[in-house]
C-alpha positions as semicolon CSV with decimal commas, in nm:
position;residue;x (nm);y (nm);z (nm)
1;M;0,114;2,903;-1,645
2;H;0,214;2,705;-1,336
3;N;0,585;2,722;-1,260
4;I;0,748;2,385;-1,179
5;S;1,035;2,414;-0,932
6;V;1,315;2,171;-0,995
7;M;1,611;2,044;-0,781
8;I;1,914;1,914;-0,969
9;V;2,147;1,675;-0,783
10;S;2,465;1,575;-0,957
11;D;2,835;1,530;-0,870
12;N;2,934;1,672;-1,220
13;E;2,946;2,052;-1,210
14;M;2,934;2,098;-1,593
15;F;2,642;1,871;-1,615
16;R;2,458;2,040;-1,335
17;E;2,506;2,388;-1,474
18;G;2,439;2,277;-1,832
19;L;2,117;2,115;-1,736
20;R;2,008;2,418;-1,533
21;L;2,074;2,659;-1,817
22;L;1,870;2,429;-2,063
23;L;1,576;2,395;-1,824
24;E;1,553;2,765;-1,732
25;K;1,500;2,843;-2,095
26;Q;1,152;2,702;-2,047
27;E;0,911;2,952;-1,903
28;D;0,741;2,700;-1,679
29;L;1,052;2,544;-1,535
30;H;1,245;2,711;-1,243
31;V;1,556;2,547;-1,099
32;T;1,534;2,633;-0,721
33;A;1,832;2,423;-0,600
34;I;2,142;2,251;-0,713
35;S;2,365;2,021;-0,509
36;E;2,675;1,815;-0,587
37;R;2,619;1,592;-0,287
38;S;2,295;1,414;-0,166
39;K;2,404;1,452;0,195
40;T;2,423;1,827;0,161
41;V;2,064;1,841;0,050
42;L;1,944;1,601;0,307
43;T;2,101;1,788;0,594
44;D;2,031;2,141;0,482
45;K;1,685;2,138;0,341
46;T;1,544;2,446;0,496
47;G;1,303;2,624;0,272
48;L;1,328;2,351;-0,003
49;H;0,999;2,236;-0,153
50;P;1,084;2,113;-0,511
51;D;0,805;1,982;-0,737
52;V;1,061;1,762;-0,904
53;V;1,402;1,625;-0,814
54;I;1,636;1,528;-1,089
55;L;1,869;1,277;-0,934
56;I;2,189;1,166;-1,110
57;T;2,269;0,800;-1,006
58;S;2,648;0,833;-1,019
59;L;2,664;1,014;-0,683
60;P;2,984;0,951;-0,497
61;E;2,839;0,928;-0,145
62;S;2,573;0,664;-0,193
63;S;2,412;0,466;-0,472
64;G;2,138;0,613;-0,673
65;I;1,888;0,377;-0,510
66;E;2,000;0,473;-0,165
67;A;1,977;0,839;-0,256
68;L;1,639;0,798;-0,414
69;A;1,508;0,623;-0,089
70;N;1,633;0,908;0,131
71;F;1,491;1,182;-0,097
72;R;1,155;1,005;-0,102
73;K;1,143;1,013;0,276
74;I;1,227;1,381;0,307
75;F;1,060;1,538;0,006
76;H;0,720;1,352;0,032
77;D;0,537;1,552;-0,224
78;A;0,823;1,581;-0,473
79;K;0,838;1,371;-0,792
80;I;1,183;1,208;-0,855
81;V;1,324;1,152;-1,195
82;L;1,641;0,949;-1,228
83;L;1,895;1,034;-1,495
84;T;2,128;0,738;-1,545
85;N;2,320;0,533;-1,789
86;D;2,192;0,209;-1,620
87;K;1,949;0,019;-1,840
88;E;1,944;-0,302;-1,638
89;G;1,593;-0,429;-1,562
90;D;1,689;-0,512;-1,197
91;Y;1,797;-0,157;-1,144
92;V;1,485;-0,008;-1,306
93;H;1,247;-0,210;-1,084
94;K;1,454;-0,122;-0,775
95;A;1,407;0,243;-0,865
96;L;1,033;0,192;-0,906
97;N;1,015;0,013;-0,584
98;K;1,184;0,308;-0,401
99;G;0,941;0,555;-0,545
100;A;1,087;0,696;-0,873
101;S;0,838;0,864;-1,098
102;G;1,060;0,891;-1,405
103;Y;1,361;0,711;-1,542
104;V;1,562;0,888;-1,817
105;V;1,886;0,769;-1,973
106;K;2,169;1,030;-1,977
107;S;2,228;1,015;-2,352
108;T;1,875;1,165;-2,409
109;S;1,802;1,518;-2,529
110;S;1,711;1,800;-2,304
111;S;1,364;1,811;-2,451
112;E;1,305;1,463;-2,323
113;V;1,408;1,565;-1,976
114;E;1,166;1,866;-1,993
115;Q;0,892;1,619;-2,105
116;A;0,971;1,389;-1,814
117;I;0,945;1,678;-1,559
118;R;0,606;1,787;-1,693
119;T;0,478;1,438;-1,712
120;V;0,561;1,337;-1,354
121;T;0,403;1,661;-1,222
122;R;0,071;1,532;-1,377
123;D;0,114;1,236;-1,144
124;Q;0,201;1,009;-1,436
125;Y;0,519;0,795;-1,489
126;Y;0,776;0,878;-1,750
127;F;1,033;0,629;-1,903
128;S;1,284;0,690;-2,188
129;P;1,170;0,483;-2,487
130;D;1,439;0,214;-2,431
131;I;1,337;0,180;-2,056
132;Q;0,964;0,183;-2,164
133;N;1,027;-0,106;-2,384
134;L;1,207;-0,292;-2,105
135;V;0,918;-0,229;-1,870
136;V;0,661;-0,348;-2,116
137;R;0,874;-0,662;-2,193
138;T;0,916;-0,734;-1,828
139;F;0,536;-0,698;-1,782
140;M;0,452;-0,937;-2,066
141;E;0,701;-1,190;-1,940
142;G;0,568;-1,150;-1,586
143;T;0,208;-1,233;-1,711
144;R;0,332;-1,561;-1,841
145;S;0,526;-1,647;-1,533
146;K;0,393;-1,788;-1,192
147;P;0,231;-1,553;-0,959
148;R;0,468;-1,398;-0,704
149;G;0,466;-1,296;-0,336
150;N;0,146;-1,399;-0,147
151;N;-0,005;-1,572;-0,446
152;P;0,130;-1,908;-0,530
153;D;-0,040;-2,131;-0,792
154;G;-0,389;-2,226;-0,679
155;H;-0,426;-1,926;-0,449
156;L;-0,423;-1,640;-0,696
157;F;-0,730;-1,467;-0,556
158;R;-0,618;-1,499;-0,188
159;G;-0,467;-1,156;-0,187
160;F;-0,751;-0,991;-0,369
161;N;-1,001;-1,140;-0,133
162;L;-0,820;-0,982;0,161
163;L;-0,885;-0,640;0,027
164;T;-1,158;-0,424;0,190
165;S;-1,432;-0,277;-0,026
166;R;-1,256;0,065;-0,027
167;E;-0,920;-0,102;-0,116
168;K;-1,091;-0,288;-0,410
169;Q;-1,217;0,061;-0,528
170;V;-0,869;0,198;-0,511
171;F;-0,727;-0,114;-0,679
172;Q;-0,962;-0,066;-0,982
173;L;-0,873;0,295;-1,011
174;L;-0,507;0,239;-0,990
175;V;-0,531;-0,025;-1,257
176;E;-0,705;0,232;-1,479
177;G;-0,398;0,449;-1,440
178;Q;-0,540;0,715;-1,213
179;S;-0,300;0,910;-0,973
180;S;-0,349;0,919;-0,601
181;A;-0,472;1,291;-0,640
182;Q;-0,730;1,181;-0,898
183;I;-0,853;0,886;-0,698
184;G;-0,877;1,106;-0,376
185;K;-1,088;1,351;-0,555
186;E;-1,320;1,086;-0,695
187;L;-1,361;0,910;-0,363
188;G;-1,358;1,228;-0,156
189;I;-1,062;1,140;0,050
190;S;-0,706;1,278;0,066
191;S;-0,424;1,163;-0,154
192;K;-0,228;1,060;0,158
193;T;-0,508;0,826;0,250
194;I;-0,493;0,680;-0,107
195;D;-0,118;0,619;-0,061
196;K;-0,192;0,424;0,257
197;H;-0,453;0,216;0,076
198;R;-0,203;0,158;-0,212
199;A;0,058;0,024;0,047
200;N;-0,196;-0,201;0,202
201;I;-0,301;-0,335;-0,140
202;Y;0,060;-0,399;-0,240
203;K;0,110;-0,589;0,083
204;K;-0,203;-0,796;0,060
205;V;-0,164;-0,898;-0,311
206;G;0,211;-0,944;-0,278
207;V;0,350;-0,686;-0,527
208;D;0,609;-0,409;-0,490
209;N;0,542;-0,162;-0,778
210;P;0,285;-0,057;-1,028
211;V;0,428;-0,288;-1,309
212;Q;0,380;-0,592;-1,071
213;M;0,027;-0,474;-0,981
214;L;-0,075;-0,457;-1,345
215;Q;0,070;-0,809;-1,396
216;Y;-0,140;-0,926;-1,102
217;A;-0,451;-0,762;-1,225
218;Y;-0,400;-0,932;-1,567
219;R;-0,353;-1,267;-1,401
220;I;-0,678;-1,252;-1,206
221;G;-0,873;-1,143;-1,522
222;F;-0,921;-0,785;-1,404
223;N;-0,989;-0,516;-1,662
224;D;-1,051;-0,147;-1,620
225;S;-1,405;-0,151;-1,756
226;S;-1,572;-0,435;-1,582
227;G;-1,349;-0,532;-1,289
228;L;-1,291;-0,905;-1,247
229;A;-1,368;-1,096;-1,571
230;Q;-1,387;-1,425;-1,364
231;H;-1,387;-1,441;-0,995
232;P;-1,416;-1,798;-0,841
């Protein structure tokens, strides 16, 4: 069984220790670092290579979104799961934009936190049920709204037409729900190269996160089995 290394970052000592004890009851989860301040971790990261960072968004030194962005820069390969009481759609989308792989509300059970950790290590996203409903609702509302970013009405395909043939391959596989690692294996290139393609795709089609990319794919008639349903 593969052991998953977990870092817990929270300003609440009781919460930190309680969560650590609960997680370490699981054979496959190993808490390798605990910190009460994000800056401590960011300036003293020697030897730290967590698979997952559990980040509490009520940190005193910086907002959860700022801390998330900093952790994303330093722990490139780690998956970041936010534990928060914030259920506002704007905050959720900001978290996705900054690289969160999981979003869990604090009132949840420890078993859901464990599920979130295991899910994100499989290169999948995890949302608490309330947050998942919010993301789906936002997606459905977005598909009925005007296109955003580089794609005003009448120019919906402009961004897609700017994609290279390789980027179109990656676009389709992303829409199918495959991770960077899975796409890299299928195409015979590194996951870092896939991430670069993803960034280029986002820029060209005018989106900021996976939810918006799915909305865009929906608008242009793209489906995961046959690609573009209609392409003028």
